[in-house]
Short mmCIF file of N, CA and C in Angstrom, two decimals:
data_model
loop_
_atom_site.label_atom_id
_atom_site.label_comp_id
_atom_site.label_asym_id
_atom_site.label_seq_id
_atom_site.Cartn_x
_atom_site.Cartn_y
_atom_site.Cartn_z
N UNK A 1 65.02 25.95 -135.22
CA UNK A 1 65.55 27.09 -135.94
C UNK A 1 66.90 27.47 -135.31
N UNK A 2 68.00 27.78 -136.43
CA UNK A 2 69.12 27.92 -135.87
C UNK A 2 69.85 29.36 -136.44
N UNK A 3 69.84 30.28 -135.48
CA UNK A 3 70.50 31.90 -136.39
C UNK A 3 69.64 32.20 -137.42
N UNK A 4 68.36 31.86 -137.52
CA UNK A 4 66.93 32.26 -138.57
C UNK A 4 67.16 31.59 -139.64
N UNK A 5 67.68 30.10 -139.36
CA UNK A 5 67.29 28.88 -140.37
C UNK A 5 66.87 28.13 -140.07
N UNK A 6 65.66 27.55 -141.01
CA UNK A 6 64.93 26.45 -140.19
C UNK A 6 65.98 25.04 -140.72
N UNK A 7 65.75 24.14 -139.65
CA UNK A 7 66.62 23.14 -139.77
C UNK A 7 65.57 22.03 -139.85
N UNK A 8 65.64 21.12 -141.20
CA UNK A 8 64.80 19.68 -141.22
C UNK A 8 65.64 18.81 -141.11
N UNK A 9 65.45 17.79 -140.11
CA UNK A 9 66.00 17.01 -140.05
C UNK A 9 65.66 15.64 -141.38
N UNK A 10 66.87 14.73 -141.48
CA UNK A 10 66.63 13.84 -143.10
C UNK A 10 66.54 12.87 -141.84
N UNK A 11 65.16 11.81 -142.11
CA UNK A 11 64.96 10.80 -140.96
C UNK A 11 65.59 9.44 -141.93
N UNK A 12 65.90 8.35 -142.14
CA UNK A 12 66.64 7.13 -143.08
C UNK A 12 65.86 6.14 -142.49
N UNK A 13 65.54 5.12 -143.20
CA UNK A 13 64.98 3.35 -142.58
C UNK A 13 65.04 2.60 -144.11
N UNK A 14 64.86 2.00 -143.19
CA UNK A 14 64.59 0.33 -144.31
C UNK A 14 63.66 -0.67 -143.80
N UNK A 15 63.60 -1.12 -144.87
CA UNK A 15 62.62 -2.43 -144.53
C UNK A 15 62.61 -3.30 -143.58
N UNK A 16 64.07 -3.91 -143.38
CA UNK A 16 64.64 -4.96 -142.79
C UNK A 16 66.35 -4.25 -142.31
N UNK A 17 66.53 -4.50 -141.35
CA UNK A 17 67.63 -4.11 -140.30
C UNK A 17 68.59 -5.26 -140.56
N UNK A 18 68.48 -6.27 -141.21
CA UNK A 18 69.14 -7.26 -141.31
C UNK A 18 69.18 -7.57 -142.67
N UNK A 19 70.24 -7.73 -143.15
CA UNK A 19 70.33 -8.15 -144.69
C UNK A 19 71.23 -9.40 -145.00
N UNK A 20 71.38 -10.36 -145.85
CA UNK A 20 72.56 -11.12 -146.54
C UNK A 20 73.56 -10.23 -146.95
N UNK A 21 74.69 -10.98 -147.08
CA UNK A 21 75.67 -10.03 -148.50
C UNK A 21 75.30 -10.26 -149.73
N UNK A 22 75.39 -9.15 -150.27
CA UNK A 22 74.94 -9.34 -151.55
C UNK A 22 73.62 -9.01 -151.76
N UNK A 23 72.93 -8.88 -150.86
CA UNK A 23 71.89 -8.30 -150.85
C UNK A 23 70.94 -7.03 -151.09
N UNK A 24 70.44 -7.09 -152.25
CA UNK A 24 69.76 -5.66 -151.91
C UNK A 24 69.14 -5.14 -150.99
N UNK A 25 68.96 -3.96 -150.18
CA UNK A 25 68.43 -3.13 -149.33
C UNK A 25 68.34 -2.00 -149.89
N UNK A 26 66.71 -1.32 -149.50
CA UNK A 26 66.13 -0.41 -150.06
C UNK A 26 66.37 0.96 -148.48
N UNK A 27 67.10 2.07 -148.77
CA UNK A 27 66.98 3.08 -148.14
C UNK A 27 65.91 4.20 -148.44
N UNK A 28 65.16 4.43 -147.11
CA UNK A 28 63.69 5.15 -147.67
C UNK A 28 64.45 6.53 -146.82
N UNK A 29 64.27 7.93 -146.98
CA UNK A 29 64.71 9.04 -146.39
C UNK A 29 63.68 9.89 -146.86
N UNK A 30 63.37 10.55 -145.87
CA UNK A 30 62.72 11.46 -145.60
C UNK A 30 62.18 12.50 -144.34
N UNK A 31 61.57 13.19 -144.37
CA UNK A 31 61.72 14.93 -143.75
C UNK A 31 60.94 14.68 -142.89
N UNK A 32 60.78 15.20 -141.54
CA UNK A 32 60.33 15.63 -140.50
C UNK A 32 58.29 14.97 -140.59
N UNK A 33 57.92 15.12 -141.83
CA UNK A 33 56.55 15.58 -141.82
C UNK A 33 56.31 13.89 -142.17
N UNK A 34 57.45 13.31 -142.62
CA UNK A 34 57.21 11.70 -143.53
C UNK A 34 57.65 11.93 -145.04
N UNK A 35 57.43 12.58 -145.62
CA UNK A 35 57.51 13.13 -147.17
C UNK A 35 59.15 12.49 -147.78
N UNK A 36 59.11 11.95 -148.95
CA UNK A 36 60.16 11.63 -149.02
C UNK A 36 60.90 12.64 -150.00
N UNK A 37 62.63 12.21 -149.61
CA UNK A 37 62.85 13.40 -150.05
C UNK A 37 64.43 13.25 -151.37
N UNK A 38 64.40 13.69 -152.62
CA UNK A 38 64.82 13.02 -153.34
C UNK A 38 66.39 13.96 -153.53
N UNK A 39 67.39 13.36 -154.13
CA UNK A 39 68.58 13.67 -154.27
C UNK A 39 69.71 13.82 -153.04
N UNK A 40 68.82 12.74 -151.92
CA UNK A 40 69.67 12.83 -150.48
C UNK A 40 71.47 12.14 -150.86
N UNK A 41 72.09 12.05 -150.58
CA UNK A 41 73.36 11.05 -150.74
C UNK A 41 73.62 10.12 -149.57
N UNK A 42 73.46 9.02 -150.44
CA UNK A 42 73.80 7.71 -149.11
C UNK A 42 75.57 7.58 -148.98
N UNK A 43 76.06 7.42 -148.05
CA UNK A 43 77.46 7.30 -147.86
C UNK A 43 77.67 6.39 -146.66
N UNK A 44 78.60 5.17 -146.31
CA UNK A 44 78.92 4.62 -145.19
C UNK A 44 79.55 5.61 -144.24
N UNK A 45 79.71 5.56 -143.01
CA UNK A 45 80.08 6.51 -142.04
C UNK A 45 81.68 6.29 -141.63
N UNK A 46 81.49 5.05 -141.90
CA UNK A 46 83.20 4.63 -141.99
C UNK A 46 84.16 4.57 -143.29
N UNK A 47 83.77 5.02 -144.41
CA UNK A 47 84.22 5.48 -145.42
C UNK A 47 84.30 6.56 -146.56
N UNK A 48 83.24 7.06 -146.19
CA UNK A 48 82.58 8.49 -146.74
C UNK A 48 82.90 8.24 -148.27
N UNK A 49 82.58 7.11 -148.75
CA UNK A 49 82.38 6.85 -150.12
C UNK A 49 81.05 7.04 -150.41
N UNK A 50 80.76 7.77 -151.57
CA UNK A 50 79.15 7.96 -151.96
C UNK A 50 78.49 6.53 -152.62
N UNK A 51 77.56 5.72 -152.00
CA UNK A 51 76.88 4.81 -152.29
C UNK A 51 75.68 5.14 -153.46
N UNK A 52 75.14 6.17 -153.22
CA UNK A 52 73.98 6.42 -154.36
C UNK A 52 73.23 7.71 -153.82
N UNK A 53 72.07 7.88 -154.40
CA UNK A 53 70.95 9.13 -154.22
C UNK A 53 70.02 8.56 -154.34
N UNK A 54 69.01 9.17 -153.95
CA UNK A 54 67.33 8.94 -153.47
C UNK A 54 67.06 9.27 -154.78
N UNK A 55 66.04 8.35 -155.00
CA UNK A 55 65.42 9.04 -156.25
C UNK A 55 63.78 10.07 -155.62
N UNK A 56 63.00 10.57 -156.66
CA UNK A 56 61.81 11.22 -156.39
C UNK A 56 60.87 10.84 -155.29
N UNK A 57 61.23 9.03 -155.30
CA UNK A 57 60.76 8.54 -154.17
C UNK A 57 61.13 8.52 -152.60
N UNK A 58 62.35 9.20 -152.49
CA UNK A 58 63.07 9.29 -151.57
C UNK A 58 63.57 7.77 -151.05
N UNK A 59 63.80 6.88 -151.99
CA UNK A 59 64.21 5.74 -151.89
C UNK A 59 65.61 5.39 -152.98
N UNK A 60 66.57 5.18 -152.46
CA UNK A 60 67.77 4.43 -153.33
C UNK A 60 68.26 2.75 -152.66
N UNK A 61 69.11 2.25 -153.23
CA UNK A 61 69.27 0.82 -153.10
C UNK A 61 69.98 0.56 -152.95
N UNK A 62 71.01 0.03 -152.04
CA UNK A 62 72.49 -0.48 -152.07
C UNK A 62 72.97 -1.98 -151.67
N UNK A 63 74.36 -1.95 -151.69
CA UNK A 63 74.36 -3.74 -151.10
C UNK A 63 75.55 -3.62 -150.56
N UNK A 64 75.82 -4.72 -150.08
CA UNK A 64 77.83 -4.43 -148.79
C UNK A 64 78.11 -5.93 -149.52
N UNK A 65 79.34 -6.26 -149.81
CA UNK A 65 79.75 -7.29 -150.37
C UNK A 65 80.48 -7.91 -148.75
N UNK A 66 80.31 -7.56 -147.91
CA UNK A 66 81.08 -8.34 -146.49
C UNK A 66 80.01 -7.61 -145.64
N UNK A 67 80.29 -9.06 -144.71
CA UNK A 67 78.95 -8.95 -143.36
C UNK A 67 80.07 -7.95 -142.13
N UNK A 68 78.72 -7.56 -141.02
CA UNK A 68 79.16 -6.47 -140.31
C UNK A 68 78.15 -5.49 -140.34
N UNK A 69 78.81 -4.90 -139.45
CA UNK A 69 77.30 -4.01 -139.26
C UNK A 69 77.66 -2.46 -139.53
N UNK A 70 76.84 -1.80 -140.54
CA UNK A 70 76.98 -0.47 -141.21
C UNK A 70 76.48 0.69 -140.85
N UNK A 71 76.51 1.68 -140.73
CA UNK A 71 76.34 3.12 -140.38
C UNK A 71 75.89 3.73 -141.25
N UNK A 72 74.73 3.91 -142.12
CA UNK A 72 75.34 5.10 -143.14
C UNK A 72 74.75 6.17 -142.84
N UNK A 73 75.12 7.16 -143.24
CA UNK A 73 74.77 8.75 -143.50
C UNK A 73 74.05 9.23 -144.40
N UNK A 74 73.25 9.88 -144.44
CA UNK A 74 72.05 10.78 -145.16
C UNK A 74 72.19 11.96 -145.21
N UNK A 75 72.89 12.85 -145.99
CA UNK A 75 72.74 14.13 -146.70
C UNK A 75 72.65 14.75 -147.70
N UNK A 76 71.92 15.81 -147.36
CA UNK A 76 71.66 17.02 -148.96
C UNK A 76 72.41 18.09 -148.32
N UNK A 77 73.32 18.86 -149.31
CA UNK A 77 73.49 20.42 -149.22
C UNK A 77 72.26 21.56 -149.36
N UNK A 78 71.09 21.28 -150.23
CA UNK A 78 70.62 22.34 -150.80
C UNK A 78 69.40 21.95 -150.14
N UNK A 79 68.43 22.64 -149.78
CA UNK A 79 67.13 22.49 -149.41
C UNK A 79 66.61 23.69 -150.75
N UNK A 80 65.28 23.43 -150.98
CA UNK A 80 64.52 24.22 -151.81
C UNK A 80 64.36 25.88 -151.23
N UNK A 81 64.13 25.51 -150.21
CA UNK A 81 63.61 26.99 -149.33
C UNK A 81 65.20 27.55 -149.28
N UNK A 82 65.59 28.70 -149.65
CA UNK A 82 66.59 29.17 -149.07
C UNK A 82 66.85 29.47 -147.53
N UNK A 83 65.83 29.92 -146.86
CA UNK A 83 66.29 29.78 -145.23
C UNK A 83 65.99 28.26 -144.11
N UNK A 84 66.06 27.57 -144.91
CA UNK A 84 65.70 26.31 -144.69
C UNK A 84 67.01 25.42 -145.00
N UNK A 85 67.75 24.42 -143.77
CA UNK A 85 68.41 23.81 -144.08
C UNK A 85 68.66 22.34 -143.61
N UNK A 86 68.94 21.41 -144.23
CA UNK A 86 69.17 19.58 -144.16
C UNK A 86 69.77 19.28 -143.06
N UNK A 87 69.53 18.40 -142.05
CA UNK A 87 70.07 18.17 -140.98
C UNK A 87 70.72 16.23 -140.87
N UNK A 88 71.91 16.09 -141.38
CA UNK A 88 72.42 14.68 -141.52
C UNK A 88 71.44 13.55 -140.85
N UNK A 89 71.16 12.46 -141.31
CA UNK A 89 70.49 11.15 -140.73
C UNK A 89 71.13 10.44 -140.97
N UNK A 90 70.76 9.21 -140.35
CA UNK A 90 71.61 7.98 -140.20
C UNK A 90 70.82 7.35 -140.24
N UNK A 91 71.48 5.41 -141.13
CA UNK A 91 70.51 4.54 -140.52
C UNK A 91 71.89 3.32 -140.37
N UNK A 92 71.67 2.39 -139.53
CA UNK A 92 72.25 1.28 -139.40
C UNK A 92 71.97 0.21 -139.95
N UNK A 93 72.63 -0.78 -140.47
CA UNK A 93 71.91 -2.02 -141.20
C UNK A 93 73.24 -2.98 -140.50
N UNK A 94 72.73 -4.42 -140.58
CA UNK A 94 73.41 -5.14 -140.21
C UNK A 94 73.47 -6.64 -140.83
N UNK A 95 74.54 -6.58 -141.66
CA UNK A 95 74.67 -7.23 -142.81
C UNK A 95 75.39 -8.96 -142.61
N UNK A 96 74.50 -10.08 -142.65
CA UNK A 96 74.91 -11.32 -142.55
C UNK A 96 75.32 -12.06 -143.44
N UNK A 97 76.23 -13.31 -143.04
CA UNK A 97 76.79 -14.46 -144.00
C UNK A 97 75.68 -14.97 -144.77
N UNK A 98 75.85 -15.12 -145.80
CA UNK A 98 74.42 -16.35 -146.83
C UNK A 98 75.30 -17.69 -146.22
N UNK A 99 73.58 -18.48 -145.71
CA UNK A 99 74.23 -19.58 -145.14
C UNK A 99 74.09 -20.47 -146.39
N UNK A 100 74.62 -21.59 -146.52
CA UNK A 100 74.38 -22.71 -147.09
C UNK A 100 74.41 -24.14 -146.58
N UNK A 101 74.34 -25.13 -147.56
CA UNK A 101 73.94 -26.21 -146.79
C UNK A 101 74.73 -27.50 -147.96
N UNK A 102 76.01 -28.30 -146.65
CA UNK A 102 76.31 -29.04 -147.55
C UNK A 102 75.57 -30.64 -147.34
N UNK A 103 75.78 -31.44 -148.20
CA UNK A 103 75.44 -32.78 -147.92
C UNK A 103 76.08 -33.47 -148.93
N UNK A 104 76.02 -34.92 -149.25
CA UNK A 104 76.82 -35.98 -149.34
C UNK A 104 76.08 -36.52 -150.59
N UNK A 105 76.34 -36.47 -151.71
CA UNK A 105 75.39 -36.95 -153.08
C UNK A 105 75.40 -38.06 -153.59
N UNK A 106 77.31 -38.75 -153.09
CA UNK A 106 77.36 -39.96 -153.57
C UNK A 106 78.43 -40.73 -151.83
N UNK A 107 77.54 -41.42 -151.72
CA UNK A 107 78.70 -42.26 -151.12
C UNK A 107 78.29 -43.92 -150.84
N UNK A 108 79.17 -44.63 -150.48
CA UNK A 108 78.71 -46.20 -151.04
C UNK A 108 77.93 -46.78 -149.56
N UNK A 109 77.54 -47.79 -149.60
CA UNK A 109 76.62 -47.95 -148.35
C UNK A 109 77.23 -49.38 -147.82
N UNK A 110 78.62 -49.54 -148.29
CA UNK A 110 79.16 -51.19 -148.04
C UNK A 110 80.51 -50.84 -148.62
N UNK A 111 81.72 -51.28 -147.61
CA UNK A 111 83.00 -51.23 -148.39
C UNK A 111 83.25 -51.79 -146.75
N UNK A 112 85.09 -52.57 -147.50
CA UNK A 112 85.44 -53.58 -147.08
C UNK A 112 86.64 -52.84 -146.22
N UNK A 113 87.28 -53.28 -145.26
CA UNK A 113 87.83 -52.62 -144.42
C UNK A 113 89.34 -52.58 -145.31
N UNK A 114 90.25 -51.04 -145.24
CA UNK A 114 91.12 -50.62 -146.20
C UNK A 114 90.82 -50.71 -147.82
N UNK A 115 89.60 -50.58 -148.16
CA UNK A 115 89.06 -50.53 -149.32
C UNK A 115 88.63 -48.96 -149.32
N UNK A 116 89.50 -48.39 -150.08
CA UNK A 116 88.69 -46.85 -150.40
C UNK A 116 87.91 -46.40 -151.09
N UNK A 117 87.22 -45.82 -150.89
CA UNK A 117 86.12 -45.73 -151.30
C UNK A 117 85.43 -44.12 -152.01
N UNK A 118 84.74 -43.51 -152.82
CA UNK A 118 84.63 -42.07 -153.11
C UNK A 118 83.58 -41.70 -152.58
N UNK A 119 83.55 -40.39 -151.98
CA UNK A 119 82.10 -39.89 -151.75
C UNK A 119 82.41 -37.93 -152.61
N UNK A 120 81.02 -38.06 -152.52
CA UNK A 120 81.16 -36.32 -153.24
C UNK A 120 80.03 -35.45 -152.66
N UNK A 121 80.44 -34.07 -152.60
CA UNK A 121 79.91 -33.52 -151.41
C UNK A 121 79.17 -32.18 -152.52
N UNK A 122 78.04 -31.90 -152.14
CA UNK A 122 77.47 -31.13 -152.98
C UNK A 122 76.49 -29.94 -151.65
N UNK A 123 76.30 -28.88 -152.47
CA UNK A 123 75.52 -27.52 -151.83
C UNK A 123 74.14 -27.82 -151.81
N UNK A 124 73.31 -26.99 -151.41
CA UNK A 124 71.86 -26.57 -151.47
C UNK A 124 71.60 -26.86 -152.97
N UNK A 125 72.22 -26.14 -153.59
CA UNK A 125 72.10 -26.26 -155.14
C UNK A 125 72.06 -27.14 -156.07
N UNK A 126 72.95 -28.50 -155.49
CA UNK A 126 73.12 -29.82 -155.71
C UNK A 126 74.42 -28.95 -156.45
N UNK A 127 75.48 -27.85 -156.25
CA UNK A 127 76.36 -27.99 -157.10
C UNK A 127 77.74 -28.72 -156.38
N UNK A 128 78.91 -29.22 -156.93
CA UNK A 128 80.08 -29.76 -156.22
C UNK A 128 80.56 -28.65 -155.37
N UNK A 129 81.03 -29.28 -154.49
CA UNK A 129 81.76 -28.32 -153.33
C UNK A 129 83.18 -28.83 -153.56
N UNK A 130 83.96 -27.86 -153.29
CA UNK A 130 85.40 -28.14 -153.44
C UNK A 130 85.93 -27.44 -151.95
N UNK A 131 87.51 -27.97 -151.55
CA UNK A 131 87.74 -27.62 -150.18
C UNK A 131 86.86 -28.07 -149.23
N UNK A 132 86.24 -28.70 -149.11
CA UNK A 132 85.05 -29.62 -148.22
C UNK A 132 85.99 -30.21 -147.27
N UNK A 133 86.10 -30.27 -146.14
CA UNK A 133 86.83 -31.48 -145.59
C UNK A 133 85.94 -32.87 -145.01
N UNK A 134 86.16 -33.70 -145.30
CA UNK A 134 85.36 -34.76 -145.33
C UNK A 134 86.33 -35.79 -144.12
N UNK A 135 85.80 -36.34 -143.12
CA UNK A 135 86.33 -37.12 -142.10
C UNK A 135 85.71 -37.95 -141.90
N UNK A 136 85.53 -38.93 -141.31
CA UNK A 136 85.15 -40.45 -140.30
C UNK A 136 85.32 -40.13 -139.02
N UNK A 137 84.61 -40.87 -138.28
CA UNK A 137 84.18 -40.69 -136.84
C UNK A 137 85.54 -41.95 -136.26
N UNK A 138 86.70 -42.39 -137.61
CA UNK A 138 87.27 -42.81 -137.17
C UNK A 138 88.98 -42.35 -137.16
N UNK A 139 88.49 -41.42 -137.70
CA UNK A 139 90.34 -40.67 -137.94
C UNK A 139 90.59 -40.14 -139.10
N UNK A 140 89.76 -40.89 -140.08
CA UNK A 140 90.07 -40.43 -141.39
C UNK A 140 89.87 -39.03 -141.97
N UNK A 141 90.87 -38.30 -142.83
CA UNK A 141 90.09 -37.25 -143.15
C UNK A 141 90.73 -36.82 -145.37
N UNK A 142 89.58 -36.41 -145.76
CA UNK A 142 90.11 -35.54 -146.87
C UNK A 142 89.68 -34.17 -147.05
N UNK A 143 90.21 -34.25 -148.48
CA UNK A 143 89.62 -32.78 -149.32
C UNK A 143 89.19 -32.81 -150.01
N UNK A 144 88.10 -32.27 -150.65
CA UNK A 144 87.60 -32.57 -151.91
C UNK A 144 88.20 -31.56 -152.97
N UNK A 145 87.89 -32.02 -154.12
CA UNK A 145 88.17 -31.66 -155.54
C UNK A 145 87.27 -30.77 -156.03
N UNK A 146 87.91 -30.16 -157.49
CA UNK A 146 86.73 -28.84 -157.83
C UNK A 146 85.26 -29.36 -158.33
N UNK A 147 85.44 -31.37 -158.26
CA UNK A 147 84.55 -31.59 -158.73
C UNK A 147 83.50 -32.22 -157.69
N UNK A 148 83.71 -32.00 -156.16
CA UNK A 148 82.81 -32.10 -155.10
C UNK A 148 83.69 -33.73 -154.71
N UNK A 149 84.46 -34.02 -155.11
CA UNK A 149 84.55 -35.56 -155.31
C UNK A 149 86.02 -35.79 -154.04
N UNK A 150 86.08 -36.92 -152.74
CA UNK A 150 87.39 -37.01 -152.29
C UNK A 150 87.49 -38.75 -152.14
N UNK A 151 88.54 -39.51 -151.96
CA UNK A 151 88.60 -40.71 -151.63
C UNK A 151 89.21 -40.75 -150.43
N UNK A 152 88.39 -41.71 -149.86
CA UNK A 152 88.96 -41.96 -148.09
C UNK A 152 88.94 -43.56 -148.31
N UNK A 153 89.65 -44.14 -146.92
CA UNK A 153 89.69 -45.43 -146.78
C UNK A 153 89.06 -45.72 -145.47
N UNK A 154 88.19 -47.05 -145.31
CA UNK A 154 88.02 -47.80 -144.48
C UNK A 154 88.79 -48.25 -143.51
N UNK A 155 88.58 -47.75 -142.07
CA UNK A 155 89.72 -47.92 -141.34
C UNK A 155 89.10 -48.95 -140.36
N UNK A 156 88.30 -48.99 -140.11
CA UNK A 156 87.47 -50.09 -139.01
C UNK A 156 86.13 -50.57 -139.74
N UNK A 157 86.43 -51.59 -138.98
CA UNK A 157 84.92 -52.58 -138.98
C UNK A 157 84.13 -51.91 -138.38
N UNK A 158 82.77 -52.04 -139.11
CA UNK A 158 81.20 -51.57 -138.52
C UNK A 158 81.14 -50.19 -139.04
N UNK A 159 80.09 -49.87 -138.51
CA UNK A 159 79.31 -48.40 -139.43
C UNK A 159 80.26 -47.60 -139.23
N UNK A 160 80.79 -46.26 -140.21
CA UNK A 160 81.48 -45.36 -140.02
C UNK A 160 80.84 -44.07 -140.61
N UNK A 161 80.48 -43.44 -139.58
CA UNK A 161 80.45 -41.50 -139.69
C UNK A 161 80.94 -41.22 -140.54
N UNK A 162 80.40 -40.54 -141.58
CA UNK A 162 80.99 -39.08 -142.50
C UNK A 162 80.96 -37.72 -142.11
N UNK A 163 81.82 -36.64 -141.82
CA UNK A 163 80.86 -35.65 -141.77
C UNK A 163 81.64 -34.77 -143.14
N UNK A 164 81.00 -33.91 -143.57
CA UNK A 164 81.52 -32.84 -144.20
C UNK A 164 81.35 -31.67 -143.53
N UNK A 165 82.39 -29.99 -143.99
CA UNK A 165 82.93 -29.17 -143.14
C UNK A 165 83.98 -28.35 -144.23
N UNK A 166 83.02 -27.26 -144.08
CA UNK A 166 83.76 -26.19 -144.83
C UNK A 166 83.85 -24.89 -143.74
N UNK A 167 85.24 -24.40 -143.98
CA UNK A 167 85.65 -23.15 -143.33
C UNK A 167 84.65 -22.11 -144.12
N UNK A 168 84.06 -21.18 -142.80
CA UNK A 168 83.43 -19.86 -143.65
C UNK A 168 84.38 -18.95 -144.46
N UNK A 169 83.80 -18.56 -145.36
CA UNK A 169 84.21 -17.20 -146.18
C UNK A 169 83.78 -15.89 -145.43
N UNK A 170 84.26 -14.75 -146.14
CA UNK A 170 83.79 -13.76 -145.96
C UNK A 170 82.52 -13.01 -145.98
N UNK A 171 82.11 -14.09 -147.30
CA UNK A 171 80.44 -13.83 -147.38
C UNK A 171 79.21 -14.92 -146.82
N UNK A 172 80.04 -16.65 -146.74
CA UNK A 172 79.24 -17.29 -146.80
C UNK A 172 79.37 -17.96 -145.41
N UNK A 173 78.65 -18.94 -145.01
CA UNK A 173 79.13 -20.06 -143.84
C UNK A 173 78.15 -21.21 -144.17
N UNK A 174 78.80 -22.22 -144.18
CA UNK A 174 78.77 -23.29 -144.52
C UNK A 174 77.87 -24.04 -142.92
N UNK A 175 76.56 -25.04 -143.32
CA UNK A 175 76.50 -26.36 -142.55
C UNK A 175 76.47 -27.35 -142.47
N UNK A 176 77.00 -28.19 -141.40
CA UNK A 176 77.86 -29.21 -142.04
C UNK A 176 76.77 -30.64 -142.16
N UNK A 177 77.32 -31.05 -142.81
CA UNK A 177 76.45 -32.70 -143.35
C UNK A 177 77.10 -33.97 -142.39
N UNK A 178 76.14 -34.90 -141.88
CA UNK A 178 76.95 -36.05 -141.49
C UNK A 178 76.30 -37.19 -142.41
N UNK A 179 76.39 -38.23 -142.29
CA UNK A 179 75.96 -39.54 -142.73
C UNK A 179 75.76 -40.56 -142.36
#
């Protein structure tokens, strides 16, 4: 009690402390006793942009389009009781890259030395990867195309390494394939 107001504190959690981007995460808020509590406002702490409100359930939903780790804030102005008033909560979430996974869909299993040759580099999804960099364990290196597809040449005799290798994004990170 503060100057003959009672003060409830707004407690915040989630399911999971760790999320993807892009990911939904469910914010649960609620009062001192457990009770959830509805029309709270979710806001990041480093932007004081309003993300959403609790519904009846004292639960709303949000997502971060970039990884990093978040702060947000939990408040109501109005409590029901007039001498009764909302005391800010917080919860932290900590938001990761979606990994993926590249590998090698086509490449030939015999080619003749300075004979080039195509390989094409595809996701988890089996879709084409583009910007891939594709090398040999002997010097060689490309890029691939929007259609997963690059041509390299045979630089030595005997077996030669592939690997593929994509720079992370903002949302994603790439692992890499050999052959």
């Amino acid at each position: 009690e503060v100057n003959g107001t009672m003060v409830v504190p707004l407690f915040a959690s989630t399911l999971s402390d760790d999320v993807e981007v892009n990911e939904e995460v469910t914010v649960r808020v609620t009062n001192h006793a457990d009770d959830p509590v509805s029309g709270v406002e979710l806001q990041r702490k480093d932007g004081g942009k309003r993300l959403d409100k609790t519904d009846v359930d004292g639960k709303a939903t949000v997502q971060f389009r970039d990884q990093g780790t978040y702060t947000l804030i939990v408040k109501k102005q109005s409590h029901p009781k007039p001498d009764h008033q909302y005391k800010k909560g917080e919860v932290e979430i900590n938001v990761k890259r979606k990994q993926d996974s590249l590998s090698f869909d086509t490449y030939p299993s015999q080619v003749e030395v300075d004979d080039e040759c195509e390989v094409r580099v595809v996701n988890s999804n089996n879709n084409p990867m583009k910007g891939v960099k594709v090398t040999t364990d002997a010097g060689s290196a490309a890029t691939t195309e929007s259609d997963g597809t690059t041509r390299l040449t045979a630089d030595r005799v005997g077996t030669l390494t592939l690997e593929a290798s994509k720079q992370p994004t903002s949302s994603k990170r790439f692992v890499d394939a050999e052959t």
